[in-house]
Amino acid sequence: MSEESKKSVIKIVQELLVAQNTDAEVTPGMISEMIDRVLLLNPAWGSGLDRDAVTDELIRRFSVWVGQDATLVDNTDHVPWLTPDRKRDWRYWQRYREWQENKLPWSAVESMEKSTDAVLGLLEDPKRDGPWDRRGLVVGHVQSGKTGNYTGLICKAADAGYKMIIVLAGLHNNLRSQTQMRLDEGFLGYETGSDPEATQLIGVGKIDGSPSIRPHYATNRTETGDFNTRFAKNLGISPEERPWLFVVKKNKAVLTRLLDWLQKHVANSQDKETGRKLISHLPLLMIDDEADHASVDTGEKVVGEDGLPDLEHEPTTINRLVRRILHTFTRKAYVGYTATPFANIFIHEKGNTAEEGPDLFPAAFITNLAAPSSYVGPARVFGLSGEDGREGGLPLIRTVTDHCSEDGRTGWMPLRHKSSHLPAYPGPHGMPESLVEAVNAFILACAVRNLRGQGAEHCSMLVHVTRFNKVQEVVHRQIEAYVGRVKQRLARGIDSATLLTELHRLWLQDFAPTSDRIVSELELTDECVIPDWTEVQAQLLDVLDALDVRMINGSAKDALDYADSPVGLKVIAIGGDKLARGLTLEGLAVSYFLRASKMYDTLMQMGRWFGYRPGYLDLCRLYTTADLVEWFGHIADASEELREEFDYMCASGGKPIDYGLKVKSHSVLMVTSRLKMRSAKPLYLSFSGQISETIAFFREPDALKRNLVAFERFAGQLGVAGPIPVQKRNGKTDTWQGALWSNVEAEHVVSFLHDYETHPESLKVNSKLLARFIDEMSRSGELTRWTIAVVSGGSQKSYLAGGQEVFLMKRSGKQLADRYAIGRLLSPRDEALDLDEAAWTAALKLTQDAWHADEGRRKSKELPDAPNGIAIRRVRGFGAEGVVPHPERGLLIISLLDPQQAEEGFAPDTPPVVAFAISFPGSNSNTKVEYMVNNVLLQSWEQLYGACD
């Protein structure tokens, strides 16, 4: 039976099951009945049909659920227009939906239908006369299907009447080419090439390939297929024509050519005041893929000291050209797509220049897309911070330590190295044993996928260890040589016993137990069957025969030709930043990742291993360093923090401008400020509505002793403490052991924070900065009265605080070279210790109102039964119905950690580790404190980790 026939059976059975319109759980019996019906229609499909494989796939599809999207909107000057009548007989979308139904769960297709409808409706009606301009941002999860989403949006926009569609597709040829290939399949319906007459139908074109709706193209999938004037001079564009698609790089030469051609050959009018050439007869939709990358203006003084836009400001090159293209059209819509909007929030909402027009701030809307439950994102891979470290992560990470020396200066791949570096490792393979193991793991993963009936699907491995092409070439030769030797040993039986023993050991010690655990935890019994070793061994030579080792360094000819492969590619891809950002690696199973970038957005985008892993999640592996695991943890937490803040703004009817202003002053950006704040050397921070907690501490006894003395001095000033009151709320009783002081004046808290020394790697918490902020807030009448609590833990050691016995807290953590690090210090339950029942209930309601069941954020489908931290802080500061606001009340919780209950490394006489968390009430105050960014620091950072851009 052909793969196409199998897909047809799955698609039709899925449609029949959906048509039943029942809430009953889809069972194998129901599926079997529907398969019988389908085979009556076409008995030929039954020849060789693997009914079990069809059943497994449909069970998986019907177990997928999708959460709710959330959107901030500003409808100023917007005219609602998208009605059911306008959507009738839309052919581009209909054929795209049918094509997607071949491979996606029905719930995911329905979710895409809703989200693209919502985004299109927020744009302007392309048939609306007069000038209009709508700009928005769609925030998805890394590798969660953003390309599929904007392809659906493009199809609907073309149906609605948008004539010019420009897709800005990354900085490099391989990503542009890959994007073109996907749009060939999903929108054009035919394969683009250098010959305009060759129109082989592919993708949606096989569903409806009528020439009457066939869109035009100005770029193609070849290496030289970006926009060029030689091809463009033959283009004739008129408003009656079918839509035109341009897929272009964010490249100065390409964008300059496109702008020049638009103004010379397409413009039909001009600005009466300036004489600037304009296009008024063709509505434009511009899609900016990876909108945080290169499109953002990082120049200085976008706005003058008077708060008005500097009309003479010169934006950075790509930003300038993108805006000039937009500014050439009188009717236009711009939609940025990204998973990492950390740079986009720095776009000044008032940025505007005479030649370029408004900056790319998403003034009309920001949409957060929910991910299907089948999505494997940062929260699922790395977990989220909890009181006992990271919680909820999958056992897929393998820590690499043998790539360089302990100080990072020498070895196979030192942290800092030049393009002339020659990777060398003692041993028969010339590369670290961890990389040998990773390659072996990939071979085993491919073998198991073959046994699970996935041999025709793509399977990839990523090796990303350096940004230098010359160094990548050496790594490529080493891996290619190793794979060749393994193949020869197995094929000829030369020393094959030793090799098979190594592979068998990896299977027994890693693959089998890891698969057992994941299958059990995630209930994947039917989806991830674990074969016997003898079956795996029998597949090894077939895998090696098909295995290809490639170096990917940015040219279109290096684009992995998944779409053109009749059978599934099995490929090990070696590359650097050009491979890591934006390029999708189909069927990615194993990653070997050493690059030590510490930029939120860059690092997140390098996470090619996020995405969908149907039927092989248990086989996936990430080989990386402990530092990178820690940083990805920061990213997972920061992304969730920003999305939670977004949810609350949506629940309260906020606009994009509110979110932009809020996040610009958010302390989470202390981590990225050294990298992204080129345009403003001082960063102005507000801690209102946030939690600041210490999670990184000194290991040196002297430093810990100084902080203990600071705490003792603080407690002495506060005098005798009382017990922490019992709280009865919502039928439950919460109790704490420890000491509590009420109505403490701000000056005591400020004094303590001045005395306390935070660790330099305590990225979000700087005690001196917090002290300045509290001092500033108290001068304006807020944060003047404090509740101070010292909460007991589970250690047997105790300490006297304000006359109350306080037991030390157990907090296991990581003993890193320069610090002791934990996950979370406290839970939302602790943050609410000063809330009465009315305030607690109001915070719970706010939590539930803003809650989204989004598996991409590791949220369950169950409504929360306790308030989260953001809601607690909002209610404390802003109040609620029947609840009086108290922006003057701050909460400081101190914990004394038992060093002997932590990881090994502390001396027996080490004093307690003083940790603190501050819960700041929400505030409308515009009070901020200055956090300085130093150019020297920027330069040294970039020398170590690579440039920001």
Short mmCIF file of N, CA and C in Angstrom, two decimals, residues 72-76 133-137 334 347-350 358-366 655-658:
data_model
loop_
_atom_site.label_atom_id
_atom_site.label_comp_id
_atom_site.label_asym_id
_atom_site.label_seq_id
_atom_site.Cartn_x
_atom_site.Cartn_y
_atom_site.Cartn_z
N LEU A 72 -4.30 41.22 22.45
CA LEU A 72 -4.45 42.63 22.82
C LEU A 72 -4.74 43.41 21.55
N VAL A 73 -5.76 44.26 21.58
CA VAL A 73 -6.23 44.91 20.37
C VAL A 73 -6.39 46.41 20.57
N ASP A 74 -6.06 47.17 19.54
CA ASP A 74 -6.39 48.58 19.46
C ASP A 74 -7.07 48.80 18.11
N ASN A 75 -8.38 49.03 18.13
CA ASN A 75 -9.14 49.14 16.88
C ASN A 75 -9.35 50.58 16.42
N THR A 76 -8.48 51.47 16.85
CA THR A 76 -8.55 52.86 16.38
C THR A 76 -8.49 52.90 14.85
N ASP A 133 -3.50 51.50 7.37
CA ASP A 133 -2.22 50.90 7.81
C ASP A 133 -2.48 50.13 9.09
N ARG A 134 -2.32 48.81 9.06
CA ARG A 134 -2.51 47.98 10.26
C ARG A 134 -1.24 47.17 10.50
N ARG A 135 -0.78 47.19 11.76
CA ARG A 135 0.46 46.48 12.09
C ARG A 135 0.25 45.65 13.34
N GLY A 136 0.60 44.38 13.24
CA GLY A 136 0.40 43.48 14.37
C GLY A 136 1.54 42.50 14.52
N LEU A 137 1.49 41.75 15.61
CA LEU A 137 2.52 40.77 15.94
C LEU A 137 1.83 39.49 16.41
N TYR A 334 0.89 44.85 7.98
CA TYR A 334 2.16 44.22 8.35
C TYR A 334 1.89 43.30 9.53
N ILE A 347 10.77 48.25 20.27
CA ILE A 347 10.43 49.18 19.20
C ILE A 347 9.65 50.34 19.81
N HIS A 348 10.08 51.54 19.56
CA HIS A 348 9.43 52.69 20.18
C HIS A 348 8.08 52.92 19.52
N GLU A 349 7.04 53.00 20.34
CA GLU A 349 5.68 53.14 19.82
C GLU A 349 5.48 54.47 19.08
N LYS A 350 6.38 55.44 19.32
CA LYS A 350 6.24 56.74 18.65
C LYS A 350 7.24 56.91 17.50
N PRO A 358 5.93 55.19 9.98
CA PRO A 358 5.94 54.66 11.35
C PRO A 358 6.88 53.46 11.48
N ASP A 359 7.41 53.27 12.69
CA ASP A 359 8.22 52.09 12.97
C ASP A 359 7.31 50.86 13.03
N LEU A 360 7.89 49.70 13.27
CA LEU A 360 7.17 48.44 13.16
C LEU A 360 6.51 48.01 14.46
N PHE A 361 6.29 48.94 15.39
CA PHE A 361 5.61 48.59 16.64
C PHE A 361 4.21 48.03 16.30
N PRO A 362 3.84 46.88 16.88
CA PRO A 362 2.55 46.26 16.55
C PRO A 362 1.38 46.99 17.21
N ALA A 363 1.09 48.19 16.72
CA ALA A 363 0.11 49.06 17.38
C ALA A 363 -1.31 48.52 17.31
N ALA A 364 -1.64 47.72 16.28
CA ALA A 364 -3.02 47.26 16.11
C ALA A 364 -3.34 46.06 16.99
N PHE A 365 -2.41 45.10 17.08
CA PHE A 365 -2.70 43.91 17.89
C PHE A 365 -1.43 43.11 18.18
N ILE A 366 -1.48 42.38 19.26
CA ILE A 366 -0.49 41.34 19.57
C ILE A 366 -1.29 40.10 19.93
N LYS A 655 -4.29 47.24 25.68
CA LYS A 655 -3.91 47.44 24.29
C LYS A 655 -2.43 47.11 24.11
N PRO A 656 -2.00 46.91 22.87
CA PRO A 656 -0.58 46.60 22.64
C PRO A 656 0.36 47.62 23.27
N ILE A 657 -0.01 48.90 23.23
CA ILE A 657 0.85 49.93 23.79
C ILE A 657 1.06 49.72 25.29
N ASP A 658 0.00 49.23 25.99
CA ASP A 658 0.11 48.98 27.43
C ASP A 658 1.13 47.88 27.70
#
